């Protein structure tokens, strides 16, 4: 009898061990442990703040200006997660930022910030798209026309080095749209072209180049998901629409994003456009769970950061105010709210949504942890201040390379 019982216990233990062996606990990286420790130190409100990035225009506001008071409020009181550097437009022309001026401003904000700020910029054509006295690159379509993915790779590397010298860690590039609509008013030559295979090749090359220098680590963002190329409306001005079947999207629009994911792109930016093949409701992809969670997370298997396109664009604001758009975007699966017109309104709306049970604390933590992991990955917990004396040298080195 004792033998039978011993044998039965042995079988049960072996079975239990087999189950454990079949499902090992995922290994927690040092990066994840550091981010988890940061998360535990933050209040719910501060975790919500990590999901918001405000807009900065590349100049140096005076100490008494309302603008500087606003930025200080965002960083010191609201504890936003980061800033995106954009340009002021005067008489139809963008006014680029002076390198040392913007780096000095970033240092001021980083010193104020309780948690290091992620600084982003649309460096689609290198940093020269937003910053003066830097290498000037052509639009993406020129690289594909030259059949030169090595040039795209080199641009990615140079952009990463310039970005880090200037205090920017998140580069909102490359553009992964397939521009197969000649009437497209907003993507056009920002795209690598109309051939999805060529676009995919250049997107992959850019990512590989930008990720190739371990001394200048940057986050990248493929955009504008699920593909803004076959549209004839500028989503800055109105809600665009992608009229394509899912089968067509698989063959065209989604290919460059799949290539980006396969080459370890850090983030994907959403588009303010309707996608009837995926989301039957007339709402932007930015606030659609079917697009961001169903298509991007589940079907394509993307595990990185999902960032919205600018939330002050009419493609979104014509339907929803800042607060409602913010809640819907996080509900849908976005992690970062880019350029809401009023960051405070976004934070208040998200806090209210948690209080009402519309969003769970777990959902907030999920996105906040992704943001914090990204901050650790780019080294912000080790160094967040730009070396102003080295800015000119770094830019000159890139020019000579």
Tab-separated table of C-alpha atoms in Angstrom:
chain	number	residue	atom	x	y	z
A	1	UNK	CA	0.000	0.000	0.000
A	2	UNK	CA	2.830	2.367	0.961
A	3	UNK	CA	4.478	1.691	-2.425
A	4	UNK	CA	1.283	2.585	-4.286
A	5	UNK	CA	0.842	5.834	-2.324
A	6	UNK	CA	4.495	6.766	-2.846
A	7	UNK	CA	4.188	6.090	-6.570
A	8	UNK	CA	0.990	8.182	-6.790
A	9	UNK	CA	2.650	11.094	-4.980
A	10	UNK	CA	5.634	10.816	-7.284
A	11	UNK	CA	3.339	10.985	-10.340
A	12	UNK	CA	1.516	14.040	-8.973
A	13	UNK	CA	4.769	15.837	-8.223
A	14	UNK	CA	6.153	14.995	-11.658
A	15	UNK	CA	2.966	16.277	-13.275
A	16	UNK	CA	3.130	19.514	-11.271
A	17	UNK	CA	6.777	19.987	-12.161
A	18	UNK	CA	5.940	19.385	-15.813
A	19	UNK	CA	3.315	22.127	-15.728
A	20	UNK	CA	5.735	24.515	-14.100
A	21	UNK	CA	8.410	23.695	-16.627
A	22	UNK	CA	5.988	24.271	-19.489
A	23	UNK	CA	5.191	27.810	-18.288
A	24	UNK	CA	8.319	29.425	-16.843
A	25	UNK	CA	7.888	32.843	-15.330
A	26	UNK	CA	9.021	35.574	-17.737
A	27	UNK	CA	12.470	36.865	-16.878
A	28	UNK	CA	12.418	40.403	-15.510
A	29	UNK	CA	15.188	42.537	-17.017
A	30	UNK	CA	17.209	45.123	-15.098
A	31	UNK	CA	15.444	47.768	-17.194
A	32	UNK	CA	12.036	46.464	-16.127
A	33	UNK	CA	13.054	46.265	-12.464
A	34	UNK	CA	14.229	49.882	-12.533
A	35	UNK	CA	10.993	51.006	-14.205
A	36	UNK	CA	8.881	49.065	-11.710
A	37	UNK	CA	10.714	50.728	-8.836
A	38	UNK	CA	10.021	54.129	-10.393
A	39	UNK	CA	6.361	53.240	-10.868
A	40	UNK	CA	5.955	52.244	-7.212
A	41	UNK	CA	7.240	55.658	-6.138
A	42	UNK	CA	4.582	57.521	-8.153
A	43	UNK	CA	1.056	58.433	-7.073
A	44	UNK	CA	-1.856	57.616	-9.381
A	45	UNK	CA	-1.956	61.217	-10.564
A	46	UNK	CA	1.755	61.167	-11.346
A	47	UNK	CA	1.354	57.883	-13.236
A	48	UNK	CA	-1.369	59.517	-15.326
A	49	UNK	CA	0.928	62.497	-15.915
A	50	UNK	CA	3.519	60.160	-17.438
A	51	UNK	CA	1.112	59.494	-20.321
A	52	UNK	CA	1.078	63.140	-21.476
A	53	UNK	CA	3.558	65.021	-23.681
A	54	UNK	CA	3.157	68.777	-24.089
A	55	UNK	CA	4.289	70.932	-27.039
A	56	UNK	CA	7.339	73.218	-26.883
A	57	UNK	CA	8.251	75.595	-29.744
A	58	UNK	CA	12.029	75.600	-29.655
A	59	UNK	CA	12.610	79.100	-28.303
A	60	UNK	CA	13.741	80.441	-24.917
A	61	UNK	CA	10.821	82.186	-23.173
A	62	UNK	CA	11.820	84.900	-20.727
A	63	UNK	CA	11.743	84.209	-16.998
A	64	UNK	CA	8.634	86.379	-16.512
A	65	UNK	CA	6.696	85.213	-19.563
A	66	UNK	CA	3.347	83.445	-19.324
A	67	UNK	CA	4.768	80.778	-21.583
A	68	UNK	CA	7.559	79.812	-19.188
A	69	UNK	CA	5.085	79.861	-16.287
A	70	UNK	CA	2.950	77.407	-18.313
A	71	UNK	CA	5.870	75.049	-18.962
A	72	UNK	CA	6.951	75.164	-15.332
A	73	UNK	CA	3.370	74.320	-14.291
A	74	UNK	CA	3.254	71.350	-16.665
A	75	UNK	CA	6.545	69.947	-15.412
A	76	UNK	CA	6.601	70.911	-11.730
A	77	UNK	CA	2.892	70.648	-10.863
A	78	UNK	CA	1.274	68.342	-13.426
A	79	UNK	CA	4.359	66.084	-13.670
A	80	UNK	CA	3.829	65.415	-17.376
A	81	UNK	CA	5.885	62.636	-18.923
A	82	UNK	CA	7.606	64.648	-21.615
A	83	UNK	CA	7.719	67.368	-24.240
A	84	UNK	CA	7.685	67.376	-28.030
A	85	UNK	CA	9.623	70.103	-29.829
A	86	UNK	CA	7.689	71.629	-32.730
A	87	UNK	CA	8.152	74.833	-34.741
A	88	UNK	CA	6.212	78.055	-34.767
A	89	UNK	CA	4.739	78.891	-38.164
A	90	UNK	CA	4.915	82.512	-39.295
A	91	UNK	CA	3.505	83.628	-42.661
A	92	UNK	CA	3.321	80.013	-43.766
A	93	UNK	CA	6.957	79.270	-42.901
A	94	UNK	CA	8.241	77.184	-39.997
A	95	UNK	CA	10.778	78.925	-37.780
A	96	UNK	CA	13.457	76.424	-36.795
A	97	UNK	CA	15.017	76.333	-33.334
A	98	UNK	CA	18.577	77.344	-32.473
A	99	UNK	CA	20.432	74.248	-31.129
A	100	UNK	CA	21.896	75.720	-27.926
A	101	UNK	CA	18.689	77.581	-27.074
A	102	UNK	CA	16.538	74.454	-27.168
A	103	UNK	CA	19.153	72.352	-25.340
A	104	UNK	CA	19.336	74.987	-22.591
A	105	UNK	CA	15.532	74.970	-22.256
A	106	UNK	CA	15.471	71.172	-22.017
A	107	UNK	CA	18.062	71.330	-19.244
A	108	UNK	CA	15.913	73.825	-17.346
A	109	UNK	CA	12.866	71.574	-17.612
A	110	UNK	CA	14.790	68.405	-16.725
A	111	UNK	CA	16.091	70.067	-13.544
A	112	UNK	CA	12.499	70.902	-12.558
A	113	UNK	CA	11.149	67.436	-13.294
A	114	UNK	CA	10.578	64.894	-10.522
A	115	UNK	CA	10.841	62.063	-13.057
A	116	UNK	CA	13.105	62.560	-16.116
A	117	UNK	CA	11.260	63.937	-19.145
A	118	UNK	CA	11.131	62.159	-22.484
A	119	UNK	CA	11.891	64.763	-25.156
A	120	UNK	CA	10.591	64.052	-28.648
A	121	UNK	CA	10.726	65.709	-32.061
A	122	UNK	CA	9.569	65.104	-35.630
A	123	UNK	CA	13.026	64.610	-37.152
A	124	UNK	CA	11.730	62.989	-40.355
A	125	UNK	CA	14.429	64.753	-42.415
A	126	UNK	CA	17.047	64.680	-39.714
A	127	UNK	CA	17.075	67.295	-37.005
A	128	UNK	CA	17.168	70.011	-39.690
A	129	UNK	CA	13.396	69.584	-40.004
A	130	UNK	CA	13.077	71.405	-36.679
A	131	UNK	CA	16.559	72.787	-35.826
A	132	UNK	CA	18.882	75.221	-37.589
A	133	UNK	CA	22.606	74.632	-38.251
A	134	UNK	CA	22.238	70.877	-38.698
A	135	UNK	CA	22.621	68.516	-41.656
A	136	UNK	CA	19.884	69.065	-44.238
A	137	UNK	CA	18.337	65.909	-45.677
A	138	UNK	CA	15.871	65.548	-48.555
A	139	UNK	CA	12.364	64.173	-48.161
A	140	UNK	CA	12.062	60.389	-47.852
A	141	UNK	CA	10.831	59.889	-51.386
A	142	UNK	CA	14.250	60.981	-52.710
A	143	UNK	CA	15.952	58.078	-50.907
A	144	UNK	CA	13.618	55.531	-52.476
A	145	UNK	CA	13.897	57.195	-55.892
A	146	UNK	CA	17.684	56.777	-55.622
A	147	UNK	CA	17.190	53.096	-54.684
A	148	UNK	CA	19.579	53.701	-51.800
A	149	UNK	CA	18.551	52.063	-48.497
A	150	UNK	CA	22.133	52.548	-47.269
A	151	UNK	CA	21.497	56.300	-47.388
A	152	UNK	CA	18.358	55.817	-45.290
A	153	UNK	CA	20.429	53.795	-42.839
A	154	UNK	CA	23.052	56.550	-42.677
A	155	UNK	CA	20.366	59.185	-42.153
A	156	UNK	CA	18.949	57.184	-39.251
A	157	UNK	CA	22.369	56.980	-37.585
A	158	UNK	CA	23.161	60.683	-38.059
A	159	UNK	CA	19.709	61.680	-36.816
A	160	UNK	CA	20.117	59.605	-33.650
A	161	UNK	CA	23.473	61.230	-32.886
A	162	UNK	CA	22.188	64.741	-33.512
A	163	UNK	CA	19.047	64.121	-31.495
A	164	UNK	CA	20.920	62.969	-28.413
A	165	UNK	CA	23.365	65.878	-28.646
A	166	UNK	CA	20.383	68.250	-28.594
A	167	UNK	CA	18.640	66.552	-25.662
A	168	UNK	CA	16.066	64.648	-27.758
A	169	UNK	CA	15.560	60.948	-27.006
A	170	UNK	CA	12.429	60.162	-29.029
A	171	UNK	CA	12.548	60.611	-32.808
A	172	UNK	CA	9.085	60.502	-34.406
A	173	UNK	CA	10.300	58.818	-37.584
A	174	UNK	CA	10.391	57.000	-39.936
A	175	UNK	CA	7.256	57.648	-41.960
A	176	UNK	CA	5.895	54.201	-42.815
A	177	UNK	CA	2.987	55.384	-44.998
A	178	UNK	CA	2.696	54.018	-48.533
A	179	UNK	CA	1.812	57.080	-50.614
A	180	UNK	CA	-0.230	55.479	-53.404
A	181	UNK	CA	-2.706	58.359	-53.725
A	182	UNK	CA	-1.401	61.281	-55.851
A	183	UNK	CA	-4.015	63.567	-54.248
A	184	UNK	CA	-2.640	63.057	-50.751
A	185	UNK	CA	-2.112	66.573	-49.345
A	186	UNK	CA	-0.260	65.708	-46.136
A	187	UNK	CA	1.957	62.614	-46.597
A	188	UNK	CA	3.099	62.819	-50.204
A	189	UNK	CA	6.918	63.095	-50.436
A	190	UNK	CA	7.266	62.462	-46.694
A	191	UNK	CA	6.665	58.821	-47.693
A	192	UNK	CA	9.330	56.627	-49.277
A	193	UNK	CA	6.910	56.000	-52.156
A	194	UNK	CA	4.028	53.969	-53.514
A	195	UNK	CA	5.672	50.533	-53.520
A	196	UNK	CA	5.062	48.809	-50.161
A	197	UNK	CA	8.157	46.625	-50.503
A	198	UNK	CA	10.422	49.611	-51.146
A	199	UNK	CA	8.846	51.565	-48.305
A	200	UNK	CA	9.379	48.563	-46.011
A	201	UNK	CA	13.031	48.274	-47.051
A	202	UNK	CA	13.785	51.923	-46.304
A	203	UNK	CA	11.808	51.919	-43.047
A	204	UNK	CA	13.818	48.899	-41.867
A	205	UNK	CA	17.118	50.467	-42.982
A	206	UNK	CA	16.370	53.733	-41.157
A	207	UNK	CA	15.514	51.878	-37.951
A	208	UNK	CA	18.636	49.721	-38.146
A	209	UNK	CA	20.804	52.801	-38.667
A	210	UNK	CA	19.240	54.806	-35.860
A	211	UNK	CA	19.608	51.870	-33.473
A	212	UNK	CA	23.215	51.073	-34.430
A	213	UNK	CA	25.096	53.401	-32.054
A	214	UNK	CA	24.938	52.187	-28.429
A	215	UNK	CA	26.316	55.536	-27.245
A	216	UNK	CA	23.355	57.407	-28.744
A	217	UNK	CA	20.253	55.369	-27.971
A	218	UNK	CA	16.986	56.797	-29.292
A	219	UNK	CA	13.374	55.715	-29.435
A	220	UNK	CA	11.837	55.632	-32.910
A	221	UNK	CA	8.237	55.812	-34.053
A	222	UNK	CA	6.820	54.361	-37.270
A	223	UNK	CA	3.840	56.421	-38.421
A	224	UNK	CA	0.916	56.921	-39.127
A	225	UNK	CA	-0.820	53.653	-38.255
A	226	UNK	CA	-2.539	51.898	-39.946
A	227	UNK	CA	-1.345	53.855	-43.015
A	228	UNK	CA	-2.143	57.431	-44.057
A	229	UNK	CA	-0.858	57.209	-47.652
A	230	UNK	CA	-4.081	56.446	-49.531
A	231	UNK	CA	-6.087	59.421	-48.269
A	232	UNK	CA	-7.024	62.762	-49.809
A	233	UNK	CA	-7.688	64.756	-46.626
A	234	UNK	CA	-5.144	66.396	-44.356
A	235	UNK	CA	-5.954	65.122	-40.855
A	236	UNK	CA	-4.648	68.394	-39.421
A	237	UNK	CA	-7.751	69.957	-40.965
A	238	UNK	CA	-10.407	67.205	-40.983
A	239	UNK	CA	-11.027	63.501	-40.451
A	240	UNK	CA	-9.288	61.461	-43.161
A	241	UNK	CA	-10.529	58.084	-44.422
A	242	UNK	CA	-8.826	54.921	-45.642
A	243	UNK	CA	-11.144	53.094	-48.050
A	244	UNK	CA	-9.370	49.771	-48.397
A	245	UNK	CA	-10.254	46.159	-47.670
A	246	UNK	CA	-8.389	44.255	-44.984
A	247	UNK	CA	-6.808	42.126	-47.699
A	248	UNK	CA	-5.532	45.229	-49.480
A	249	UNK	CA	-4.232	46.625	-46.196
A	250	UNK	CA	-2.333	43.394	-45.551
A	251	UNK	CA	-0.622	43.712	-48.952
A	252	UNK	CA	0.020	47.471	-48.897
A	253	UNK	CA	-0.575	49.681	-45.837
A	254	UNK	CA	0.444	47.227	-43.122
A	255	UNK	CA	3.631	45.882	-44.744
A	256	UNK	CA	5.959	48.724	-43.679
A	257	UNK	CA	4.599	48.582	-40.116
A	258	UNK	CA	5.246	44.840	-40.006
A	259	UNK	CA	8.797	45.529	-41.211
A	260	UNK	CA	9.199	48.189	-38.517
A	261	UNK	CA	8.004	45.780	-35.818
A	262	UNK	CA	10.333	43.042	-37.098
A	263	UNK	CA	13.234	45.519	-36.841
A	264	UNK	CA	12.390	46.401	-33.234
A	265	UNK	CA	10.822	49.824	-33.679
A	266	UNK	CA	10.193	51.303	-30.231
A	267	UNK	CA	6.829	52.936	-30.857
A	268	UNK	CA	4.074	53.343	-33.404
A	269	UNK	CA	2.136	56.569	-33.942
A	270	UNK	CA	-1.588	56.487	-34.673
A	271	UNK	CA	-3.487	58.284	-37.437
A	272	UNK	CA	-6.567	60.483	-37.068
A	273	UNK	CA	-8.538	58.741	-39.811
A	274	UNK	CA	-11.398	56.303	-40.172
A	275	UNK	CA	-10.662	52.727	-41.245
A	276	UNK	CA	-14.000	51.090	-42.141
A	277	UNK	CA	-12.408	47.705	-42.870
A	278	UNK	CA	-11.327	47.483	-39.220
A	279	UNK	CA	-13.535	49.964	-37.336
A	280	UNK	CA	-17.134	50.322	-38.631
A	281	UNK	CA	-17.815	53.400	-36.489
A	282	UNK	CA	-16.897	56.778	-37.976
A	283	UNK	CA	-14.205	57.463	-35.403
A	284	UNK	CA	-10.467	58.063	-35.786
A	285	UNK	CA	-8.099	55.097	-35.493
A	286	UNK	CA	-6.528	56.944	-32.547
A	287	UNK	CA	-9.578	56.180	-30.395
A	288	UNK	CA	-10.463	52.763	-31.825
A	289	UNK	CA	-9.745	49.645	-29.748
A	290	UNK	CA	-10.300	47.551	-32.876
A	291	UNK	CA	-7.379	49.335	-34.549
A	292	UNK	CA	-4.935	49.877	-31.670
A	293	UNK	CA	-5.593	46.754	-29.607
A	294	UNK	CA	-7.172	44.353	-32.093
A	295	UNK	CA	-5.094	45.081	-35.192
A	296	UNK	CA	-1.834	46.493	-33.813
A	297	UNK	CA	-1.391	44.632	-30.530
A	298	UNK	CA	-3.147	41.323	-31.204
A	299	UNK	CA	-2.866	40.765	-34.964
A	300	UNK	CA	0.572	42.331	-35.557
A	301	UNK	CA	1.940	41.446	-32.118
A	302	UNK	CA	3.342	44.886	-31.310
A	303	UNK	CA	4.465	45.204	-27.689
A	304	UNK	CA	6.078	48.671	-27.652
A	305	UNK	CA	4.745	52.156	-27.036
A	306	UNK	CA	1.665	53.382	-28.884
A	307	UNK	CA	1.652	57.174	-29.218
A	308	UNK	CA	-1.153	59.280	-30.657
A	309	UNK	CA	-0.618	61.777	-33.432
A	310	UNK	CA	-0.941	65.368	-32.201
A	311	UNK	CA	-4.179	65.594	-30.267
A	312	UNK	CA	-4.813	69.208	-31.266
A	313	UNK	CA	-5.445	68.187	-34.896
A	314	UNK	CA	-8.939	68.724	-36.326
A	315	UNK	CA	-9.146	65.081	-37.415
A	316	UNK	CA	-9.683	64.361	-33.721
A	317	UNK	CA	-10.942	67.602	-32.164
A	318	UNK	CA	-13.947	67.914	-34.499
A	319	UNK	CA	-15.470	64.906	-32.728
A	320	UNK	CA	-14.101	65.007	-29.193
A	321	UNK	CA	-12.892	67.586	-26.701
A	322	UNK	CA	-9.459	67.181	-25.096
A	323	UNK	CA	-10.650	65.221	-22.075
A	324	UNK	CA	-12.904	62.794	-23.918
A	325	UNK	CA	-10.345	62.208	-26.666
A	326	UNK	CA	-7.708	61.467	-24.018
A	327	UNK	CA	-9.845	58.891	-22.233
A	328	UNK	CA	-10.939	57.233	-25.475
A	329	UNK	CA	-7.341	56.998	-26.739
A	330	UNK	CA	-6.137	55.274	-23.558
A	331	UNK	CA	-9.209	53.007	-23.592
A	332	UNK	CA	-8.383	52.072	-27.181
A	333	UNK	CA	-4.800	51.095	-26.339
A	334	UNK	CA	-2.648	54.221	-26.694
A	335	UNK	CA	0.093	54.757	-24.120
A	336	UNK	CA	1.114	58.364	-24.767
A	337	UNK	CA	-1.067	61.388	-25.530
A	338	UNK	CA	0.887	63.713	-27.797
A	339	UNK	CA	0.275	67.471	-27.702
A	340	UNK	CA	-3.167	67.700	-26.115
A	341	UNK	CA	-4.351	71.306	-26.307
A	342	UNK	CA	-4.635	71.339	-22.509
A	343	UNK	CA	-2.479	68.737	-20.695
A	344	UNK	CA	-4.247	69.559	-17.431
A	345	UNK	CA	-7.618	68.718	-18.966
A	346	UNK	CA	-6.234	65.378	-20.199
A	347	UNK	CA	-4.961	64.481	-16.734
A	348	UNK	CA	-8.200	65.526	-15.010
A	349	UNK	CA	-10.273	63.508	-17.482
A	350	UNK	CA	-8.150	60.390	-17.012
A	351	UNK	CA	-8.307	60.717	-13.227
A	352	UNK	CA	-12.091	61.064	-13.419
A	353	UNK	CA	-12.307	58.025	-15.711
A	354	UNK	CA	-10.424	55.944	-13.121
A	355	UNK	CA	-12.641	57.224	-10.306
A	356	UNK	CA	-15.762	56.327	-12.312
A	357	UNK	CA	-14.482	52.849	-13.218
A	358	UNK	CA	-14.242	53.641	-16.918
A	359	UNK	CA	-10.464	53.060	-16.801
A	360	UNK	CA	-8.775	50.721	-14.334
A	361	UNK	CA	-5.651	51.570	-12.364
A	362	UNK	CA	-4.098	48.514	-13.978
A	363	UNK	CA	-4.665	50.053	-17.418
A	364	UNK	CA	-2.940	53.283	-16.328
A	365	UNK	CA	-0.055	51.322	-14.795
A	366	UNK	CA	0.374	49.304	-17.980
A	367	UNK	CA	1.030	52.411	-20.068
A	368	UNK	CA	2.967	54.267	-17.376
A	369	UNK	CA	5.305	51.288	-17.031
A	370	UNK	CA	5.960	51.255	-20.780
A	371	UNK	CA	6.849	54.956	-20.625
A	372	UNK	CA	9.167	54.459	-17.649
A	373	UNK	CA	10.857	51.458	-19.280
A	374	UNK	CA	11.531	53.640	-22.315
A	375	UNK	CA	13.082	56.317	-20.093
A	376	UNK	CA	15.381	53.744	-18.524
A	377	UNK	CA	16.277	52.322	-21.958
A	378	UNK	CA	17.527	55.666	-23.278
A	379	UNK	CA	19.540	56.287	-20.111
A	380	UNK	CA	17.535	59.151	-18.632
A	381	UNK	CA	17.843	57.727	-15.131
A	382	UNK	CA	21.634	57.988	-15.464
A	383	UNK	CA	21.920	61.311	-17.299
A	384	UNK	CA	19.179	63.749	-18.220
A	385	UNK	CA	21.157	66.988	-18.650
A	386	UNK	CA	22.613	67.995	-22.032
A	387	UNK	CA	26.288	68.979	-22.168
A	388	UNK	CA	25.911	72.442	-23.710
A	389	UNK	CA	29.636	72.739	-24.416
A	390	UNK	CA	29.485	69.593	-26.538
A	391	UNK	CA	26.484	70.544	-28.709
A	392	UNK	CA	28.482	72.285	-31.465
A	393	UNK	CA	31.175	69.578	-31.471
A	394	UNK	CA	28.576	66.807	-31.806
A	395	UNK	CA	26.836	68.536	-34.711
A	396	UNK	CA	30.167	69.240	-36.452
A	397	UNK	CA	31.226	65.616	-36.046
A	398	UNK	CA	28.042	64.449	-37.737
A	399	UNK	CA	28.635	66.857	-40.612
A	400	UNK	CA	32.132	65.521	-41.203
A	401	UNK	CA	31.176	61.838	-40.895
